[in-house]
């Protein structure tokens, strides 16, 4: 007895709705298939089938794979997941029976089969057992952009595709951080998606596309859409912002209300940039800051950059507030956290005086150098600690010394910012000697330079061995308390940590 050759499985993308957007390959396979399968909800209507209709022969076996439930509750012992898994198993078994009998099976998929498609559940269960081909289709992403007639992504822009079913916080963070976006699966998620667009500051850009390329198609600015009218077959689109920014801001005059946002970029590259800060940097018309920090922010067409040296903070703050008064959206860039020895204070000081009292100002947090450095060493800041800048440019050295003595007497771990520079070479030695009056020579000191950057160097030394010539502007020092441990581990590394318990005094 010869074994019968099995049939072939095809996952066929049908595009977004217009049957003319079905590929030639897809139409050919649909016309030749022995079995045409498609998923549907309990109401039995299948959008995929209606798109494929012109290509069906009429004499083919149709396998309707009807979902036992969509979002309603279930009494299946495995819950929602269990009910679905059982459904997919049974559906795959039905298709397998046709394939075993030598029949070619086309599974219809709206859009693209591997893009949020139900076909994937069949593919995972069958593709390793039967010869299988997936035919790509035009996704709703491309269809929506085409129907809006707006560029979607250009040059270095990033497109994020987001299921609207994510929690609001997650939606907000993703929308804030991305350039362009398409939010899928609207319908009942619409009010949440709209709030996330608003909270991420992207609502004004957002477009709405319903039933792209299908009968009943509708496009509109998303803010104008009635939430009760939104079906599942709709998407929200944030198109490319390159043209917008260029057109709106090239003349140096602002549109609408300006503001100053003081942004912390974190101690180093984009891994430590918050989504919120990334979004504000991308959406700003003007960037203001110390040139070294501005250089870390990617260049964007249409955005103006105003770099300066790291002195004259007050002038920089007033310059930013002036721009905002003229309607510009200004991001003032600081490294680390903008509230830690950085620009936020200077901006607020100026903003609390005439003529800037009514200019809107916001401060966005960033990861501060102490925390990045601590994580590299282990957990030296695990207990109470004090943060002190060793710079005596803005406060007398005697104040610094007094605070170091107080912190040392209280046995606090110390994070020392601005320890020294080419022109300030004495502070580290003075601080070391002063601290040695209160702390053991063996006290661990983490010396962290350029944390997160290309020349990162993190070492732990004894307090008595702290060498001021090894310390520069890009270094932060973490001085342990009497409880801080530096311990060698089996792999040869050393970790530094401060216990959360403290012995009774
Ligand atoms: N706003 C910044 C601090 C500005 S003061 C923040 O929150 O981190 C500048 C000092 O920060 C430097 O002299 C150094 O002590 C520290 N610093 C900033 N980035 C650093 C990094 N990547 N590695 C080590 N120290 C850093």
Coordinates of C-alpha atoms and ligand atoms in Angstrom, one line a residue:
X1 CA 0.0 0.0 0.0
X2 CA 1.4 3.4 -0.9
X3 CA 1.0 6.2 1.6
X4 CA -1.1 9.0 0.3
X5 CA 0.7 12.3 -0.1
X6 CA -0.5 14.8 2.4
X7 CA -2.0 18.1 1.3
X8 CA -0.4 21.5 1.7
X9 CA -1.2 24.1 4.2
X10 CA -1.3 27.8 3.2
X11 CA -1.7 30.7 5.5
X12 CA -3.0 33.4 3.1
X13 CA -3.0 37.1 3.8
X14 CA -5.9 38.9 2.2
X15 CA -4.9 42.5 2.9
X16 CA -7.0 45.1 4.8
X17 CA -10.4 44.7 3.1
X18 CA -10.5 45.8 -0.6
X19 CA -10.5 42.5 -2.6
X20 CA -8.3 44.3 -5.1
X21 CA -5.6 44.4 -2.5
X22 CA -5.4 40.6 -2.4
X23 CA -2.1 39.6 -3.9
X24 CA -2.1 37.6 -7.2
X25 CA -0.5 34.7 -5.3
X26 CA -3.2 34.7 -2.7
X27 CA -6.0 34.9 -5.2
X28 CA -4.5 32.0 -7.2
X29 CA -4.1 29.7 -4.1
X30 CA -7.7 30.5 -2.9
X31 CA -9.0 29.5 -6.4
X32 CA -7.1 26.2 -6.4
X33 CA -7.6 25.1 -2.8
X34 CA -9.6 22.0 -1.9
X35 CA -10.5 23.4 1.5
X36 CA -10.9 27.0 2.6
X37 CA -10.8 27.6 6.3
X38 CA -11.5 30.8 8.3
X39 CA -12.0 31.9 11.9
X40 CA -15.1 33.7 13.0
X41 CA -16.8 34.8 16.2
X42 CA -20.0 33.1 17.2
X43 CA -22.1 35.4 15.0
X44 CA -20.4 33.4 12.1
X45 CA -19.6 36.4 9.9
X46 CA -16.0 36.4 8.6
X47 CA -14.4 39.5 7.2
X48 CA -11.7 37.3 5.8
X49 CA -14.2 35.3 3.9
X50 CA -15.9 38.3 2.5
X51 CA -12.6 39.7 1.2
X52 CA -11.8 36.3 -0.4
X53 CA -15.3 35.9 -1.9
X54 CA -14.5 37.0 -5.5
X55 CA -11.8 34.3 -5.6
X56 CA -13.7 31.3 -4.3
X57 CA -14.9 28.7 -6.8
X58 CA -18.1 27.9 -5.0
X59 CA -17.6 24.1 -4.9
X60 CA -14.9 24.1 -2.2
X61 CA -15.1 22.7 1.2
X62 CA -15.4 25.5 3.8
X63 CA -14.2 25.0 7.3
X64 CA -15.6 27.5 9.6
X65 CA -13.5 27.7 12.8
X66 CA -15.9 29.4 15.3
X67 CA -14.4 30.8 18.4
X68 CA -16.2 29.5 21.5
X69 CA -15.9 33.0 23.1
X70 CA -14.2 36.3 22.5
X71 CA -14.1 38.4 25.7
X72 CA -16.9 37.0 27.7
X73 CA -16.3 34.8 30.8
X74 CA -16.2 31.0 30.5
X75 CA -16.8 28.0 32.8
X76 CA -13.9 26.1 31.1
X77 CA -11.7 24.6 33.9
X78 CA -8.6 26.2 32.3
X79 CA -10.4 29.6 32.2
X80 CA -10.3 31.8 29.1
X81 CA -6.8 30.5 28.1
X82 CA -7.9 26.9 28.5
X83 CA -11.0 27.3 26.5
X84 CA -9.0 28.9 23.6
X85 CA -6.3 26.3 23.7
X86 CA -8.9 23.6 23.4
X87 CA -10.6 25.4 20.5
X88 CA -7.2 25.7 18.7
X89 CA -6.4 22.1 19.2
X90 CA -9.7 21.0 17.8
X91 CA -9.5 23.4 14.9
X92 CA -6.0 22.2 14.0
X93 CA -7.2 18.6 14.2
X94 CA -10.0 19.4 11.7
X95 CA -7.5 20.9 9.3
X96 CA -5.0 18.0 9.9
X97 CA -7.7 15.5 8.8
X98 CA -8.0 17.3 5.4
X99 CA -4.3 17.5 5.0
X100 CA -3.9 13.8 5.9
X101 CA -6.5 13.0 3.2
X102 CA -4.3 14.8 0.6
X103 CA -6.4 18.0 0.4
X104 CA -4.8 21.4 0.2
X105 CA -6.0 23.8 2.9
X106 CA -6.0 27.6 2.6
X107 CA -6.5 29.4 5.9
X108 CA -7.7 32.9 5.2
X109 CA -6.3 35.7 7.2
X110 CA -7.3 39.3 7.1
X111 CA -4.3 41.6 6.6
X112 CA -1.1 39.5 7.1
X113 CA -1.2 36.0 8.5
X114 CA 1.7 36.5 10.9
X115 CA 0.6 39.9 12.1
X116 CA -1.7 39.4 15.1
X117 CA -3.5 36.8 13.0
X118 CA -5.5 33.7 14.2
X119 CA -3.8 31.7 11.5
X120 CA -0.7 31.7 13.7
X121 CA -2.4 29.3 16.1
X122 CA -2.9 26.8 13.3
X123 CA 0.6 27.4 12.0
X124 CA 2.2 26.6 15.3
X125 CA 0.3 23.3 15.5
X126 CA 0.7 22.2 11.9
X127 CA 3.6 23.7 10.1
X128 CA 6.2 21.2 11.4
X129 CA 4.0 18.3 10.2
X130 CA 2.8 19.4 6.8
X131 CA 4.3 21.3 3.9
X132 CA 3.3 24.9 4.6
X133 CA 3.5 28.2 2.9
X134 CA 2.6 31.6 4.3
X135 CA 1.5 34.3 1.8
X136 CA 2.1 37.8 3.1
X137 CA -0.7 40.4 2.9
X138 CA -1.0 44.2 3.2
X139 CA -1.4 45.0 6.8
X140 CA -3.8 47.4 8.3
X141 CA -0.8 49.5 9.3
X142 CA 0.1 50.2 5.6
X143 CA -3.6 50.5 4.7
X144 CA -4.2 53.1 7.4
X145 CA -1.2 55.2 6.4
X146 CA -2.2 55.0 2.8
X147 CA -5.8 56.1 3.4
X148 CA -4.6 59.0 5.6
X149 CA -2.2 59.9 2.8
X150 CA 0.4 60.9 5.4
X151 CA 4.1 59.7 5.6
X152 CA 4.4 57.1 8.3
X153 CA 8.1 56.9 9.0
X154 CA 11.0 58.7 7.5
X155 CA 14.8 58.7 7.9
X156 CA 15.7 57.5 11.4
X157 CA 12.2 57.5 12.8
X158 CA 11.0 54.5 14.8
X159 CA 7.5 53.0 14.2
X160 CA 5.9 51.3 17.2
X161 CA 3.0 49.0 16.7
X162 CA 1.0 48.7 19.9
X163 CA -2.0 46.6 20.8
X164 CA -4.6 48.9 22.4
X165 CA -5.3 46.1 24.9
X166 CA -2.2 47.0 26.9
X167 CA -2.7 48.8 30.3
X168 CA -3.0 52.6 30.1
X169 CA 0.4 53.2 31.8
X170 CA 2.2 50.9 29.3
X171 CA 0.4 52.6 26.4
X172 CA 1.4 56.0 27.7
X173 CA 5.0 55.1 28.0
X174 CA 5.2 53.5 24.6
X175 CA 3.4 56.4 22.9
X176 CA 5.7 58.9 24.7
X177 CA 8.9 57.2 23.7
X178 CA 8.2 56.5 20.0
X179 CA 8.3 58.6 16.9
X180 CA 5.4 57.1 14.8
X181 CA 2.9 54.6 16.1
X182 CA 0.0 52.5 15.1
X183 CA -2.4 51.4 17.9
X184 CA -4.3 48.3 16.9
X185 CA -7.4 46.6 18.4
X186 CA -9.4 49.8 19.3
X187 CA -13.1 49.2 19.9
X188 CA -13.7 48.9 23.6
X189 CA -10.1 49.9 24.3
X190 CA -10.6 53.3 22.7
X191 CA -11.2 55.5 25.8
X192 CA -8.0 54.1 27.4
X193 CA -6.0 54.6 24.2
X194 CA -7.3 58.2 24.0
X195 CA -6.3 58.9 27.6
X196 CA -2.8 57.5 26.9
X197 CA -2.5 59.7 23.9
X198 CA -3.5 62.7 25.9
X199 CA -1.1 61.8 28.8
X200 CA 1.8 61.2 26.5
X201 CA 1.2 64.6 24.8
X202 CA 0.4 63.0 21.4
X203 CA -3.3 63.5 21.1
X204 CA -3.1 66.4 18.7
X205 CA -1.1 64.4 16.2
X206 CA -3.3 61.3 16.4
X207 CA -5.3 60.2 13.5
X208 CA -8.1 57.7 13.4
X209 CA -8.8 55.2 10.6
X210 CA -11.8 52.9 10.7
X211 CA -12.3 50.0 8.2
X212 CA -9.4 51.1 6.0
X213 CA -10.2 50.2 2.3
X214 CA -13.5 48.5 3.3
X215 CA -17.0 49.7 2.8
X216 CA -17.8 52.2 5.6
X217 CA -14.3 53.5 5.8
X218 CA -13.8 56.6 7.9
X219 CA -10.8 58.7 8.8
X220 CA -10.7 61.6 11.3
X221 CA -8.5 63.4 13.8
X222 CA -8.7 61.0 16.7
X223 CA -9.6 63.7 19.2
X224 CA -12.9 64.3 17.3
X225 CA -14.0 60.7 17.3
X226 CA -17.0 59.6 19.5
X227 CA -15.8 56.8 21.7
X228 CA -19.1 54.9 21.4
X229 CA -18.8 54.7 17.6
X230 CA -15.5 52.9 17.5
X231 CA -15.4 49.3 16.1
X232 CA -12.6 46.7 16.6
X233 CA -11.6 47.3 12.9
X234 CA -10.0 50.6 13.5
X235 CA -6.6 51.9 14.4
X236 CA -5.0 55.1 15.8
X237 CA -2.0 56.4 13.8
X238 CA 0.7 58.8 14.9
X239 CA 2.2 59.7 11.5
X240 CA 5.8 60.8 10.8
X241 CA 6.5 64.1 12.6
X242 CA 9.4 65.2 10.4
X243 CA 7.4 67.3 8.0
X244 CA 5.3 68.7 10.8
X245 CA 8.2 69.9 12.8
X246 CA 9.9 71.4 9.9
X247 CA 6.8 73.2 8.7
X248 CA 5.7 74.4 12.1
X249 CA 9.0 75.6 13.5
X250 CA 11.4 76.5 10.8
X251 CA 10.6 80.2 11.1
X252 CA 11.7 80.3 14.8
X253 CA 8.2 81.4 15.9
X254 CA 6.1 79.1 18.1
X255 CA 2.5 77.9 17.6
X256 CA 0.2 77.7 20.6
X257 CA 1.4 77.8 24.2
X258 CA 5.1 77.4 24.8
X259 CA 6.7 75.7 27.8
X260 CA 10.0 74.8 29.3
X261 CA 10.6 71.1 30.3
X262 CA 13.7 70.4 32.2
X263 CA 14.8 67.0 31.2
X264 CA 17.2 64.6 32.8
X265 CA 18.9 62.3 30.3
X266 CA 20.4 59.9 32.9
X267 CA 24.1 59.4 33.4
X268 CA 24.8 58.0 30.0
X269 CA 23.2 56.7 26.8
X270 CA 19.6 55.9 25.8
X271 CA 19.3 52.8 27.9
X272 CA 18.9 55.1 30.9
X273 CA 16.7 57.7 29.3
X274 CA 13.1 57.4 30.5
X275 CA 10.3 57.1 27.8
X276 CA 8.9 60.3 29.1
X277 CA 12.2 62.2 28.6
X278 CA 12.7 60.7 25.2
X279 CA 9.3 61.8 24.1
X280 CA 9.9 65.4 25.3
X281 CA 13.3 65.6 23.6
X282 CA 11.8 64.4 20.3
X283 CA 8.8 66.7 20.5
X284 CA 10.7 69.9 21.5
X285 CA 11.2 72.7 19.0
X286 CA 14.3 73.9 20.9
X287 CA 17.0 72.1 22.9
X288 CA 18.9 74.2 25.4
X289 CA 21.9 72.9 27.5
X290 CA 25.5 72.4 28.1
X291 CA 27.0 71.3 24.7
X292 CA 28.4 68.1 26.2
X293 CA 24.9 67.0 27.3
X294 CA 23.2 68.2 24.1
X295 CA 25.6 66.1 22.0
X296 CA 24.0 63.0 23.6
X297 CA 20.6 63.9 22.1
X298 CA 20.1 62.6 18.6
X299 CA 19.8 65.4 15.9
X300 CA 16.3 65.9 14.5
X301 CA 15.3 67.8 11.4
X302 CA 13.6 71.0 12.2
X303 CA 14.7 71.2 15.8
X304 CA 16.9 74.1 16.9
X305 CA 19.8 73.4 19.3
X306 CA 21.3 76.0 21.6
X307 CA 24.5 74.7 23.2
X308 CA 26.5 76.6 25.7
X309 CA 29.3 76.0 28.2
X310 CA 28.5 74.7 31.6
X311 CA 28.7 78.0 33.4
X312 CA 26.2 80.9 33.4
X313 CA 23.2 78.6 34.3
X314 CA 21.0 81.6 35.0
X315 CA 21.5 83.0 31.5
X316 CA 20.7 79.7 30.0
X317 CA 17.5 79.4 32.1
X318 CA 16.4 82.9 31.0
X319 CA 17.1 82.1 27.4
X320 CA 15.0 79.0 27.6
X321 CA 12.1 80.9 29.3
X322 CA 12.3 83.6 26.7
X323 CA 11.9 81.1 23.9
X324 CA 8.9 79.5 25.7
X325 CA 7.3 83.0 26.1
X326 CA 7.4 83.2 22.3
X327 CA 5.4 79.9 22.0
X328 CA 8.3 77.5 21.6
X329 CA 8.4 74.1 23.2
X330 CA 11.8 74.1 24.9
X331 CA 13.6 71.1 26.5
X332 CA 16.4 72.1 28.9
X333 CA 18.8 69.2 28.9
X334 CA 20.7 68.1 32.0
X335 CA 22.6 64.9 32.6
X336 CA 21.4 62.5 35.3
X337 CA 18.5 64.0 37.2
X338 CA 17.9 67.6 36.4
X339 CA 17.1 68.3 40.1
X340 CA 20.4 67.0 41.4
X341 CA 23.2 69.7 41.1
X342 CA 21.8 70.6 37.7
X343 CA 19.5 72.9 35.6
X344 CA 16.1 72.5 37.3
X345 CA 16.8 74.9 40.1
X346 CA 18.2 77.6 37.8
X347 CA 15.1 77.4 35.6
X348 CA 12.7 77.5 38.6
X349 CA 14.6 80.4 40.1
X350 CA 14.2 82.5 36.9
X351 CA 10.6 81.3 36.4
X352 CA 9.7 82.6 39.9
X353 CA 10.7 86.2 38.9
X354 CA 9.5 88.7 36.3
X355 CA 9.1 88.5 33.4
X356 CA 8.8 84.7 33.5
X357 CA 6.2 84.1 36.2
X358 CA 3.5 82.8 33.9
X359 CA 5.7 80.6 31.6
X360 CA 4.7 76.9 32.1
X361 CA 7.6 74.8 33.5
X362 CA 7.9 71.1 34.1
X363 CA 10.7 69.0 35.5
X364 CA 11.1 65.4 34.4
X365 CA 13.2 63.0 36.5
X366 CA 16.2 61.1 35.3
X367 CA 18.4 58.5 36.8
X368 CA 21.1 60.2 38.9
X369 CA 24.8 59.3 38.7
X370 CA 24.9 58.0 42.3
X371 CA 22.3 55.3 41.5
X372 CA 23.9 54.2 38.3
X373 CA 27.3 54.0 40.0
X374 CA 25.9 52.1 43.0
X375 CA 24.3 49.5 40.8
X376 CA 27.7 48.8 39.1
X377 CA 29.3 48.2 42.5
X378 CA 26.4 46.3 44.0
X379 CA 24.2 48.1 46.6
X380 CA 26.3 50.5 48.6
X381 CA 23.4 52.9 49.0
X382 CA 21.2 50.2 50.5
X383 CA 20.9 52.0 53.8
X384 CA 20.6 55.7 54.7
X385 CA 23.0 57.9 52.7
X386 CA 23.7 61.6 52.1
X387 CA 24.5 63.4 48.8
X388 CA 27.1 66.2 48.8
X389 CA 28.7 68.1 46.0
X390 CA 32.4 68.7 46.7
X391 CA 32.4 71.8 44.5
X392 CA 33.2 75.0 46.3
X393 CA 32.2 77.2 43.4
X394 CA 28.7 77.9 44.7
X395 CA 29.2 77.3 48.4
X396 CA 32.2 77.9 50.7
X397 CA 34.5 75.0 51.4
X398 CA 33.8 75.3 55.1
X399 CA 30.2 74.5 54.5
X400 CA 31.2 71.4 52.6
X401 CA 33.6 70.3 55.4
X402 CA 31.0 70.9 58.0
X403 CA 28.4 68.7 56.1
X404 CA 31.0 65.9 55.6
X405 CA 31.8 65.9 59.3
X406 CA 28.1 65.8 60.2
X407 CA 27.4 63.0 57.7
X408 CA 30.4 61.1 58.9
X409 CA 29.4 61.4 62.5
X410 CA 26.0 60.1 61.7
X411 CA 27.6 57.1 59.9
X412 CA 25.8 57.8 56.7
X413 CA 27.1 56.4 53.4
X414 CA 28.1 59.4 51.2
X415 CA 27.6 60.0 47.5
X416 CA 30.1 62.8 46.5
X417 CA 29.3 64.6 43.2
X418 CA 31.7 67.0 41.5
X419 CA 34.6 65.7 43.4
X420 CA 37.3 67.5 41.4
X421 CA 38.3 68.9 38.1
X422 CA 41.4 70.2 36.4
X423 CA 41.1 73.4 38.3
X424 CA 39.8 71.9 41.6
X425 CA 42.3 69.4 42.8
X426 CA 42.4 69.7 46.5
X427 CA 38.8 68.7 47.6
X428 CA 39.1 65.0 47.4
X429 CA 42.3 64.9 49.6
X430 CA 40.7 67.2 52.1
X431 CA 37.5 65.2 52.2
X432 CA 39.4 61.9 52.6
X433 CA 41.4 63.2 55.6
X434 CA 38.4 64.6 57.2
X435 CA 36.4 61.4 56.8
X436 CA 39.3 59.3 58.1
X437 CA 38.9 61.1 61.5
X438 CA 35.5 59.2 61.8
X439 CA 35.9 56.1 59.6
X440 CA 38.2 53.1 59.4
X441 CA 41.0 53.2 56.8
X442 CA 39.5 50.0 55.3
X443 CA 36.1 51.7 54.6
X444 CA 35.2 50.8 51.0
X445 CA 35.1 53.6 48.5
X446 CA 33.6 53.1 45.1
X447 CA 35.2 55.3 42.4
X448 CA 33.0 55.3 39.4
X449 CA 34.0 57.2 36.2
X450 CA 31.8 57.7 33.1
X451 CA 29.3 55.1 34.3
X452 CA 27.3 53.8 31.3
X453 CA 29.7 55.6 28.9
X454 CA 32.3 54.2 26.6
X455 CA 35.2 54.8 29.1
X456 CA 33.4 53.5 32.1
X457 CA 35.7 52.5 35.0
X458 CA 34.4 51.4 38.4
X459 CA 36.9 50.4 41.2
X460 CA 36.7 49.9 44.9
X461 CA 39.5 51.2 47.0
X462 CA 40.2 51.6 50.8
X463 CA 39.4 55.1 52.1
X464 CA 43.0 55.4 53.2
X465 CA 44.2 54.7 49.7
X466 CA 41.8 57.1 47.9
X467 CA 44.1 58.9 45.4
X468 CA 42.9 62.4 44.4
X469 CA 44.8 62.2 41.1
X470 CA 42.6 59.3 40.0
X471 CA 39.5 61.5 40.3
X472 CA 38.1 63.9 37.7
X473 CA 34.9 65.7 36.7
X474 CA 33.3 62.5 35.3
X475 CA 33.8 60.6 38.6
X476 CA 31.5 60.0 41.4
X477 CA 32.6 58.7 44.8
X478 CA 30.5 56.5 47.1
X479 CA 32.0 56.3 50.6
X480 CA 30.9 53.4 52.7
X481 CA 29.6 53.6 56.3
X482 CA 31.0 51.5 59.1
X483 CA 28.6 48.8 57.9
X484 CA 29.4 48.7 54.2
X485 CA 30.9 45.5 53.0
X486 CA 33.3 44.8 50.1
X487 CA 33.3 41.1 49.5
X488 CA 35.1 39.0 46.9
X489 CA 32.8 36.4 45.3
X490 CA 33.8 33.0 43.8
X491 CA 34.0 34.3 40.2
X492 CA 36.7 36.8 41.2
X493 CA 34.4 39.9 41.3
X494 CA 34.0 42.1 44.3
X495 CA 30.6 43.4 45.4
X496 CA 29.9 46.3 47.7
X497 CA 26.8 46.5 49.8
X498 CA 25.4 48.2 52.8
X499 CA 23.1 46.1 54.9
X500 CA 19.6 47.4 55.6
X501 CA 19.9 46.5 59.3
X502 CA 21.8 48.7 61.7
X503 CA 23.1 47.5 65.0
X504 CA 21.6 49.1 68.1
X505 CA 23.5 52.2 69.4
Ligands
LIG1 N1 22.4 66.0 37.4 C1 23.5 65.0 37.5 C2 24.7 65.5 38.3 C3 25.4 66.8 37.7 S1 26.8 67.2 38.7 C4 23.0 63.7 38.0 O1 21.9 63.6 38.6 O2 23.8 62.7 37.9 C5 28.0 66.4 37.7 C6 28.7 65.3 38.5 O3 27.8 64.1 38.4 C7 30.0 64.8 38.0 O4 31.1 65.6 38.4 C8 30.1 63.4 38.6 O5 30.4 63.5 39.9 C9 28.6 63.0 38.4 N2 28.3 62.2 37.2 C10 27.4 62.5 36.3 N3 27.4 61.5 35.3 C11 28.3 60.6 35.7 C12 28.7 59.3 35.2 N4 28.2 58.8 34.0 N5 29.6 58.6 35.9 C13 30.2 59.0 37.0 N6 29.8 60.2 37.6 C14 28.9 61.0 36.9

